[in-house]
Amino acid sequence: MNWKRQLTGDYSKSGRRLILLDYDGTLVDFHDNPEEASPDSKLLSLLTTLLQDQKNEVVIISGRNHETLGKWFHSPNMALIAEHGAWLKEVGGDWRTMKNIKNDWKEKLRPILELFAAKIPGSFVEEKFFSLVWHYRASHLASDSVKPGELKDALSDAIDRFGLEIMEGNKVMEIKNVGIDKGRAALKWISRKSWGFILSVGDDRTDEDVFDVLPDSAYSIKVGDGPSYAKHRLASVADVRALLNELAGQGEFVL
Protein backbone atom coordinates (compact mmCIF):
# COMPACT_ATOMS: atom_id res chain seq x y z
CA MET A 1 0.00 0.00 0.00
CA ASN A 2 1.17 3.55 -0.74
CA TRP A 3 2.55 4.94 2.54
CA LYS A 4 0.60 8.17 2.19
CA ARG A 5 -2.67 6.28 1.82
CA GLN A 6 -1.77 4.09 4.81
CA LEU A 7 -0.91 7.14 6.90
CA THR A 8 -4.22 8.89 6.24
CA GLY A 9 -6.08 5.65 6.87
CA ASP A 10 -4.32 5.00 10.19
CA TYR A 11 -4.99 8.59 11.22
CA SER A 12 -8.71 8.35 10.51
CA LYS A 13 -9.21 5.18 12.57
CA SER A 14 -6.99 6.04 15.54
CA GLY A 15 -8.26 7.29 18.89
CA ARG A 16 -5.29 9.20 20.33
CA ARG A 17 -3.02 11.07 17.98
CA LEU A 18 0.28 12.85 18.59
CA ILE A 19 1.50 15.22 15.86
CA LEU A 20 5.07 16.56 16.26
CA LEU A 21 5.91 19.35 13.84
CA ASP A 22 9.11 21.28 13.25
CA TYR A 23 8.53 24.89 12.18
CA ASP A 24 11.15 26.50 9.87
CA GLY A 25 11.63 24.49 6.70
CA THR A 26 8.66 22.28 7.57
CA LEU A 27 5.59 24.45 8.12
CA VAL A 28 7.03 27.62 6.57
CA ASP A 29 9.76 28.27 4.03
CA PHE A 30 13.09 29.74 5.09
CA HIS A 31 13.73 33.49 4.98
CA ASP A 32 16.98 35.41 5.06
CA ASN A 33 15.52 37.33 7.99
CA PRO A 34 14.07 34.79 10.46
CA GLU A 35 11.55 37.34 11.76
CA GLU A 36 9.86 37.34 8.35
CA ALA A 37 8.92 33.66 8.72
CA SER A 38 5.90 34.26 10.95
CA PRO A 39 2.91 31.94 10.43
CA ASP A 40 0.45 33.04 7.76
CA SER A 41 -3.31 32.94 8.17
CA LYS A 42 -3.70 29.68 6.23
CA LEU A 43 -1.24 27.89 8.49
CA LEU A 44 -2.89 29.21 11.64
CA SER A 45 -6.29 28.13 10.35
CA LEU A 46 -4.95 24.68 9.51
CA LEU A 47 -3.44 24.18 12.96
CA THR A 48 -6.61 25.47 14.63
CA THR A 49 -8.65 22.87 12.74
CA LEU A 50 -6.30 20.07 13.81
CA LEU A 51 -6.50 21.25 17.42
CA GLN A 52 -10.30 21.33 17.38
CA ASP A 53 -10.29 17.55 17.01
CA GLN A 54 -10.13 16.29 20.61
CA LYS A 55 -8.28 13.18 19.47
CA ASN A 56 -5.29 15.29 18.45
CA GLU A 57 -2.39 16.68 20.45
CA VAL A 58 -0.22 18.95 18.32
CA VAL A 59 3.29 19.94 19.41
CA ILE A 60 5.40 22.51 17.59
CA ILE A 61 9.09 21.61 18.15
CA SER A 62 11.34 24.47 17.10
CA GLY A 63 14.74 26.01 17.58
CA ARG A 64 13.02 29.39 17.90
CA ASN A 65 13.15 31.25 21.20
CA HIS A 66 10.18 30.73 23.48
CA GLU A 67 9.05 34.38 23.39
CA THR A 68 8.62 34.27 19.61
CA LEU A 69 6.80 30.92 19.62
CA GLY A 70 4.53 32.08 22.42
CA LYS A 71 3.65 35.22 20.46
CA TRP A 72 2.96 33.36 17.23
CA PHE A 73 1.09 30.38 18.74
CA HIS A 74 -0.97 31.52 21.71
CA SER A 75 -3.75 28.93 21.56
CA PRO A 76 -4.07 27.27 25.00
CA ASN A 77 -4.56 23.95 23.19
CA MET A 78 -1.17 24.12 21.46
CA ALA A 79 1.90 22.52 23.02
CA LEU A 80 5.26 24.11 22.26
CA ILE A 81 8.91 23.11 22.53
CA ALA A 82 11.38 25.97 22.02
CA GLU A 83 15.16 26.31 21.68
CA HIS A 84 15.46 22.64 20.65
CA GLY A 85 14.06 21.42 23.97
CA ALA A 86 15.32 23.98 26.48
CA TRP A 87 11.79 25.36 26.99
CA LEU A 88 8.51 23.44 27.20
CA LYS A 89 4.90 24.67 27.22
CA GLU A 90 2.27 22.00 27.73
CA VAL A 91 -1.39 22.38 26.83
CA GLY A 92 -2.93 24.96 29.13
CA GLY A 93 0.36 25.49 30.96
CA ASP A 94 3.10 28.09 31.23
CA TRP A 95 6.65 28.00 29.90
CA ARG A 96 9.17 26.05 31.95
CA THR A 97 12.76 25.00 31.35
CA MET A 98 13.69 21.41 30.65
CA LYS A 99 16.21 21.40 33.47
CA ASN A 100 18.54 23.74 35.33
CA ILE A 101 20.56 25.03 32.39
CA LYS A 102 23.41 27.50 32.67
CA ASN A 103 23.85 30.36 30.23
CA ASP A 104 26.68 32.37 31.81
CA TRP A 105 29.04 31.04 29.10
CA LYS A 106 27.39 33.31 26.53
CA GLU A 107 29.38 36.33 27.73
CA LYS A 108 32.60 34.51 26.86
CA LEU A 109 31.58 33.26 23.44
CA ARG A 110 29.47 36.13 22.11
CA PRO A 111 32.48 38.32 21.09
CA ILE A 112 33.87 35.45 18.99
CA LEU A 113 30.64 35.02 17.08
CA GLU A 114 30.21 38.76 16.62
CA LEU A 115 33.72 38.99 15.20
CA PHE A 116 32.92 36.39 12.55
CA ALA A 117 29.58 38.05 11.78
CA ALA A 118 31.37 41.38 11.25
CA LYS A 119 33.74 39.75 8.75
CA ILE A 120 30.94 38.20 6.68
CA PRO A 121 28.37 40.68 5.30
CA GLY A 122 24.84 39.38 5.56
CA SER A 123 25.51 37.14 8.56
CA PHE A 124 24.44 37.97 12.10
CA VAL A 125 24.34 36.63 15.66
CA GLU A 126 21.07 35.79 17.39
CA GLU A 127 20.99 35.46 21.15
CA LYS A 128 18.47 33.11 22.73
CA PHE A 129 18.03 32.52 26.43
CA PHE A 130 20.15 29.36 26.46
CA SER A 131 22.09 29.54 23.21
CA LEU A 132 23.89 31.69 20.63
CA VAL A 133 23.24 31.32 16.92
CA TRP A 134 25.24 32.46 13.90
CA HIS A 135 23.00 32.91 10.84
CA TYR A 136 24.64 33.06 7.42
CA ARG A 137 21.77 32.38 5.02
CA ALA A 138 21.95 35.86 3.48
CA SER A 139 25.75 35.87 3.19
CA HIS A 140 27.95 34.78 0.28
CA LEU A 141 30.47 32.50 1.93
CA ALA A 142 31.96 31.26 -1.33
CA SER A 143 33.54 34.66 -1.93
CA ASP A 144 34.61 35.28 1.66
CA SER A 145 37.85 34.33 3.37
CA VAL A 146 36.12 33.18 6.56
CA LYS A 147 34.34 29.82 6.53
CA PRO A 148 32.00 28.12 9.06
CA GLY A 149 34.69 25.57 9.89
CA GLU A 150 36.95 28.38 11.08
CA LEU A 151 34.33 29.47 13.59
CA LYS A 152 34.12 25.92 14.92
CA ASP A 153 37.88 25.86 15.35
CA ALA A 154 37.84 29.20 17.17
CA LEU A 155 35.18 27.94 19.57
CA SER A 156 36.59 24.46 20.20
CA ASP A 157 38.40 25.16 23.49
CA ALA A 158 35.44 26.98 25.01
CA ILE A 159 33.03 24.29 23.83
CA ASP A 160 34.95 21.66 25.78
CA ARG A 161 35.49 23.86 28.83
CA PHE A 162 31.85 24.84 29.31
CA GLY A 163 30.25 21.52 28.31
CA LEU A 164 28.66 22.85 25.13
CA GLU A 165 28.07 21.56 21.63
CA ILE A 166 27.80 23.06 18.17
CA MET A 167 24.67 22.18 16.25
CA GLU A 168 24.61 22.93 12.53
CA GLY A 169 21.33 23.46 10.73
CA ASN A 170 20.29 24.97 7.43
CA LYS A 171 22.77 27.89 7.08
CA VAL A 172 22.91 28.32 10.86
CA MET A 173 25.37 27.31 13.55
CA GLU A 174 24.07 27.16 17.12
CA ILE A 175 26.04 26.81 20.36
CA LYS A 176 24.08 25.25 23.21
CA ASN A 177 24.39 23.06 26.29
CA VAL A 178 25.09 19.37 25.79
CA GLY A 179 22.06 17.18 26.47
CA ILE A 180 19.42 19.58 25.21
CA ASP A 181 17.77 18.33 22.03
CA LYS A 182 14.37 17.94 20.44
CA GLY A 183 14.34 14.18 20.94
CA ARG A 184 14.59 14.33 24.73
CA ALA A 185 11.85 16.92 24.87
CA ALA A 186 9.59 14.95 22.50
CA LEU A 187 9.93 11.85 24.68
CA LYS A 188 7.97 13.64 27.39
CA TRP A 189 4.94 13.52 25.09
CA ILE A 190 5.67 10.19 23.40
CA SER A 191 5.91 8.32 26.72
CA ARG A 192 2.94 10.01 28.32
CA LYS A 193 0.10 8.05 26.68
CA SER A 194 -0.60 5.00 24.60
CA TRP A 195 -0.92 6.76 21.28
CA GLY A 196 -2.81 5.13 18.44
CA PHE A 197 -1.08 7.36 15.88
CA ILE A 198 2.16 9.36 15.97
CA LEU A 199 3.39 11.62 13.19
CA SER A 200 6.67 13.56 13.23
CA VAL A 201 7.77 15.90 10.44
CA GLY A 202 11.04 17.84 10.19
CA ASP A 203 13.64 19.01 7.72
CA ASP A 204 17.11 19.24 9.27
CA ARG A 205 19.68 17.67 11.58
CA THR A 206 17.93 18.82 14.76
CA ASP A 207 14.81 16.84 13.83
CA GLU A 208 16.78 13.63 13.53
CA ASP A 209 16.87 13.50 17.34
CA VAL A 210 13.07 13.21 17.29
CA PHE A 211 13.00 10.60 14.53
CA ASP A 212 15.54 8.55 16.47
CA VAL A 213 13.32 8.18 19.58
CA LEU A 214 10.03 7.42 17.86
CA PRO A 215 8.42 4.00 18.32
CA ASP A 216 8.44 1.69 15.30
CA SER A 217 4.75 2.30 14.67
CA ALA A 218 5.21 6.06 14.24
CA TYR A 219 5.23 7.89 10.93
CA SER A 220 8.38 9.98 10.45
CA ILE A 221 8.78 12.31 7.46
CA LYS A 222 11.89 14.12 6.32
CA VAL A 223 11.30 17.26 4.26
CA GLY A 224 13.84 17.56 1.45
CA ASP A 225 17.00 15.64 0.64
CA GLY A 226 19.85 14.27 2.74
CA PRO A 227 20.39 11.27 5.02
CA SER A 228 17.75 10.72 7.67
CA TYR A 229 16.30 8.33 10.24
CA ALA A 230 12.86 9.18 8.85
CA LYS A 231 10.92 6.42 7.10
CA HIS A 232 9.36 8.68 4.49
CA ARG A 233 10.02 11.91 2.58
CA LEU A 234 8.19 14.91 1.25
CA ALA A 235 9.76 17.41 -1.11
CA SER A 236 8.59 20.73 0.27
CA VAL A 237 6.68 22.82 2.79
CA ALA A 238 3.77 22.83 0.34
CA ASP A 239 3.66 19.02 0.47
CA VAL A 240 3.65 19.06 4.29
CA ARG A 241 0.75 21.49 4.34
CA ALA A 242 -1.13 19.40 1.78
CA LEU A 243 -0.77 16.34 4.00
CA LEU A 244 -1.92 18.21 7.11
CA ASN A 245 -4.85 19.68 5.21
CA GLU A 246 -5.89 16.17 4.23
CA LEU A 247 -5.73 15.05 7.86
CA ALA A 248 -7.72 18.11 8.91
CA GLY A 249 -10.37 17.31 6.32
CA GLN A 250 -9.68 20.52 4.36
CA GLY A 251 -8.29 19.05 1.17
CA GLU A 252 -7.14 15.98 -0.68
CA PHE A 253 -3.50 14.90 -0.43
CA VAL A 254 -2.20 13.68 -3.79
CA LEU A 255 -1.35 10.00 -3.38
C-alpha positions as CSV (number, residue, x, y, z in Angstrom):
1,M,0.0,0.0,0.0
2,N,1.2,3.6,-0.7
3,W,2.6,4.9,2.5
4,K,0.6,8.2,2.2
5,R,-2.7,6.3,1.8
6,Q,-1.8,4.1,4.8
7,L,-0.9,7.1,6.9
8,T,-4.2,8.9,6.2
9,G,-6.1,5.6,6.9
10,D,-4.3,5.0,10.2
11,Y,-5.0,8.6,11.2
12,S,-8.7,8.3,10.5
13,K,-9.2,5.2,12.6
14,S,-7.0,6.0,15.5
15,G,-8.3,7.3,18.9
16,R,-5.3,9.2,20.3
17,R,-3.0,11.1,18.0
18,L,0.3,12.9,18.6
19,I,1.5,15.2,15.9
20,L,5.1,16.6,16.3
21,L,5.9,19.4,13.8
22,D,9.1,21.3,13.2
23,Y,8.5,24.9,12.2
24,D,11.1,26.5,9.9
25,G,11.6,24.5,6.7
26,T,8.7,22.3,7.6
27,L,5.6,24.4,8.1
28,V,7.0,27.6,6.6
29,D,9.8,28.3,4.0
30,F,13.1,29.7,5.1
31,H,13.7,33.5,5.0
32,D,17.0,35.4,5.1
33,N,15.5,37.3,8.0
34,P,14.1,34.8,10.5
35,E,11.6,37.3,11.8
36,E,9.9,37.3,8.3
37,A,8.9,33.7,8.7
38,S,5.9,34.3,10.9
39,P,2.9,31.9,10.4
40,D,0.4,33.0,7.8
41,S,-3.3,32.9,8.2
42,K,-3.7,29.7,6.2
43,L,-1.2,27.9,8.5
44,L,-2.9,29.2,11.6
45,S,-6.3,28.1,10.4
46,L,-5.0,24.7,9.5
47,L,-3.4,24.2,13.0
48,T,-6.6,25.5,14.6
49,T,-8.6,22.9,12.7
50,L,-6.3,20.1,13.8
51,L,-6.5,21.3,17.4
52,Q,-10.3,21.3,17.4
53,D,-10.3,17.5,17.0
54,Q,-10.1,16.3,20.6
55,K,-8.3,13.2,19.5
56,N,-5.3,15.3,18.5
57,E,-2.4,16.7,20.5
58,V,-0.2,18.9,18.3
59,V,3.3,19.9,19.4
60,I,5.4,22.5,17.6
61,I,9.1,21.6,18.1
62,S,11.3,24.5,17.1
63,G,14.7,26.0,17.6
64,R,13.0,29.4,17.9
65,N,13.1,31.3,21.2
66,H,10.2,30.7,23.5
67,E,9.0,34.4,23.4
68,T,8.6,34.3,19.6
69,L,6.8,30.9,19.6
70,G,4.5,32.1,22.4
71,K,3.7,35.2,20.5
72,W,3.0,33.4,17.2
73,F,1.1,30.4,18.7
74,H,-1.0,31.5,21.7
75,S,-3.8,28.9,21.6
76,P,-4.1,27.3,25.0
77,N,-4.6,23.9,23.2
78,M,-1.2,24.1,21.5
79,A,1.9,22.5,23.0
80,L,5.3,24.1,22.3
81,I,8.9,23.1,22.5
82,A,11.4,26.0,22.0
83,E,15.2,26.3,21.7
84,H,15.5,22.6,20.7
85,G,14.1,21.4,24.0
86,A,15.3,24.0,26.5
87,W,11.8,25.4,27.0
88,L,8.5,23.4,27.2
89,K,4.9,24.7,27.2
90,E,2.3,22.0,27.7
91,V,-1.4,22.4,26.8
92,G,-2.9,25.0,29.1
93,G,0.4,25.5,31.0
94,D,3.1,28.1,31.2
95,W,6.6,28.0,29.9
96,R,9.2,26.0,32.0
97,T,12.8,25.0,31.3
98,M,13.7,21.4,30.6
99,K,16.2,21.4,33.5
100,N,18.5,23.7,35.3
101,I,20.6,25.0,32.4
102,K,23.4,27.5,32.7
103,N,23.9,30.4,30.2
104,D,26.7,32.4,31.8
105,W,29.0,31.0,29.1
106,K,27.4,33.3,26.5
107,E,29.4,36.3,27.7
108,K,32.6,34.5,26.9
109,L,31.6,33.3,23.4
110,R,29.5,36.1,22.1
111,P,32.5,38.3,21.1
112,I,33.9,35.5,19.0
113,L,30.6,35.0,17.1
114,E,30.2,38.8,16.6
115,L,33.7,39.0,15.2
116,F,32.9,36.4,12.6
117,A,29.6,38.0,11.8
118,A,31.4,41.4,11.3
119,K,33.7,39.8,8.8
120,I,30.9,38.2,6.7
121,P,28.4,40.7,5.3
122,G,24.8,39.4,5.6
123,S,25.5,37.1,8.6
124,F,24.4,38.0,12.1
125,V,24.3,36.6,15.7
126,E,21.1,35.8,17.4
127,E,21.0,35.5,21.2
128,K,18.5,33.1,22.7
129,F,18.0,32.5,26.4
130,F,20.1,29.4,26.5
131,S,22.1,29.5,23.2
132,L,23.9,31.7,20.6
133,V,23.2,31.3,16.9
134,W,25.2,32.5,13.9
135,H,23.0,32.9,10.8
136,Y,24.6,33.1,7.4
137,R,21.8,32.4,5.0
138,A,21.9,35.9,3.5
139,S,25.8,35.9,3.2
140,H,27.9,34.8,0.3
141,L,30.5,32.5,1.9
142,A,32.0,31.3,-1.3
143,S,33.5,34.7,-1.9
144,D,34.6,35.3,1.7
145,S,37.8,34.3,3.4
146,V,36.1,33.2,6.6
147,K,34.3,29.8,6.5
148,P,32.0,28.1,9.1
149,G,34.7,25.6,9.9
150,E,37.0,28.4,11.1
151,L,34.3,29.5,13.6
152,K,34.1,25.9,14.9
153,D,37.9,25.9,15.4
154,A,37.8,29.2,17.2
155,L,35.2,27.9,19.6
156,S,36.6,24.5,20.2
157,D,38.4,25.2,23.5
158,A,35.4,27.0,25.0
159,I,33.0,24.3,23.8
160,D,35.0,21.7,25.8
161,R,35.5,23.9,28.8
162,F,31.8,24.8,29.3
163,G,30.2,21.5,28.3
164,L,28.7,22.8,25.1
165,E,28.1,21.6,21.6
166,I,27.8,23.1,18.2
167,M,24.7,22.2,16.3
168,E,24.6,22.9,12.5
169,G,21.3,23.5,10.7
170,N,20.3,25.0,7.4
171,K,22.8,27.9,7.1
172,V,22.9,28.3,10.9
173,M,25.4,27.3,13.6
174,E,24.1,27.2,17.1
175,I,26.0,26.8,20.4
176,K,24.1,25.3,23.2
177,N,24.4,23.1,26.3
178,V,25.1,19.4,25.8
179,G,22.1,17.2,26.5
180,I,19.4,19.6,25.2
181,D,17.8,18.3,22.0
182,K,14.4,17.9,20.4
183,G,14.3,14.2,20.9
184,R,14.6,14.3,24.7
185,A,11.8,16.9,24.9
186,A,9.6,14.9,22.5
187,L,9.9,11.8,24.7
188,K,8.0,13.6,27.4
189,W,4.9,13.5,25.1
190,I,5.7,10.2,23.4
191,S,5.9,8.3,26.7
192,R,2.9,10.0,28.3
193,K,0.1,8.1,26.7
194,S,-0.6,5.0,24.6
195,W,-0.9,6.8,21.3
196,G,-2.8,5.1,18.4
197,F,-1.1,7.4,15.9
198,I,2.2,9.4,16.0
199,L,3.4,11.6,13.2
200,S,6.7,13.6,13.2
201,V,7.8,15.9,10.4
202,G,11.0,17.8,10.2
203,D,13.6,19.0,7.7
204,D,17.1,19.2,9.3
205,R,19.7,17.7,11.6
206,T,17.9,18.8,14.8
207,D,14.8,16.8,13.8
208,E,16.8,13.6,13.5
209,D,16.9,13.5,17.3
210,V,13.1,13.2,17.3
211,F,13.0,10.6,14.5
212,D,15.5,8.5,16.5
213,V,13.3,8.2,19.6
214,L,10.0,7.4,17.9
215,P,8.4,4.0,18.3
216,D,8.4,1.7,15.3
217,S,4.7,2.3,14.7
218,A,5.2,6.1,14.2
219,Y,5.2,7.9,10.9
220,S,8.4,10.0,10.4
221,I,8.8,12.3,7.5
222,K,11.9,14.1,6.3
223,V,11.3,17.3,4.3
224,G,13.8,17.6,1.5
225,D,17.0,15.6,0.6
226,G,19.8,14.3,2.7
227,P,20.4,11.3,5.0
228,S,17.7,10.7,7.7
229,Y,16.3,8.3,10.2
230,A,12.9,9.2,8.9
231,K,10.9,6.4,7.1
232,H,9.4,8.7,4.5
233,R,10.0,11.9,2.6
234,L,8.2,14.9,1.3
235,A,9.8,17.4,-1.1
236,S,8.6,20.7,0.3
237,V,6.7,22.8,2.8
238,A,3.8,22.8,0.3
239,D,3.7,19.0,0.5
240,V,3.7,19.1,4.3
241,R,0.8,21.5,4.3
242,A,-1.1,19.4,1.8
243,L,-0.8,16.3,4.0
244,L,-1.9,18.2,7.1
245,N,-4.9,19.7,5.2
246,E,-5.9,16.2,4.2
247,L,-5.7,15.0,7.9
248,A,-7.7,18.1,8.9
249,G,-10.4,17.3,6.3
250,Q,-9.7,20.5,4.4
251,G,-8.3,19.1,1.2
252,E,-7.1,16.0,-0.7
253,F,-3.5,14.9,-0.4
254,V,-2.2,13.7,-3.8
255,L,-1.3,10.0,-3.4
